[in-house]
Amino acid sequence: QLEILEKAATFVNENGGKLVYSTCSLLPEENESVVEKFERSSVFRQLGFERWEFVSTSVNDRVGRDDHGGDGVQSDDSHMLTLLPSETASDGFFVARWKRGTKA
C-alpha cells in the first residue's frame, strides 16, 4: 500500500494538487500505519505535501464534514476519516488526504 501511495504522490500537481488515500478496511495496519509511514517518507517531504484537514461540524468532534458536505466518523487526526459500519450504514471505509504546495 505504501509503495502505491508513494508512486501516486509523484503524479499530483505541485501547485495545490490533492492526494486521497482510501481503503475499504478498518485495520490500522492498512490505514493509519500506512499514513504514518507516508508522512515520514522522503517522497512526502520532497514533494511538499501537507495535511488537508476535514472540517468538523460536531460538538464532540466524532462526526466530521469535509468541504464537499460528506459525513463520517472522524479519527484523532483531522486529515483522516474512518467511516464505521455502525455509524454510517456502510461496510466501513478509511480516508486520508493531503494537498501539495510548491517544492521546498
C-alpha angles and dihedrals in degrees: 000000000000092000091052092047093050092049092048089050091064090063096055116111109256094223104070098317116160133227125198125191114196135171136178088226133097094200114120092217089061095041125023093023092054090047092051092050092047092051090052093047127107089235091061093050099039094050093047101239122172132183115276103210130213115232113240119225099176129090091224093042092232095112116056131190121203121213090268094059100258120151128211146128111290123220125220091271110066094219092060126071128190117196107204121204092229092054104036108030089241136112090257130267140192126215131183124176142190138178128215129228127188119302114277 
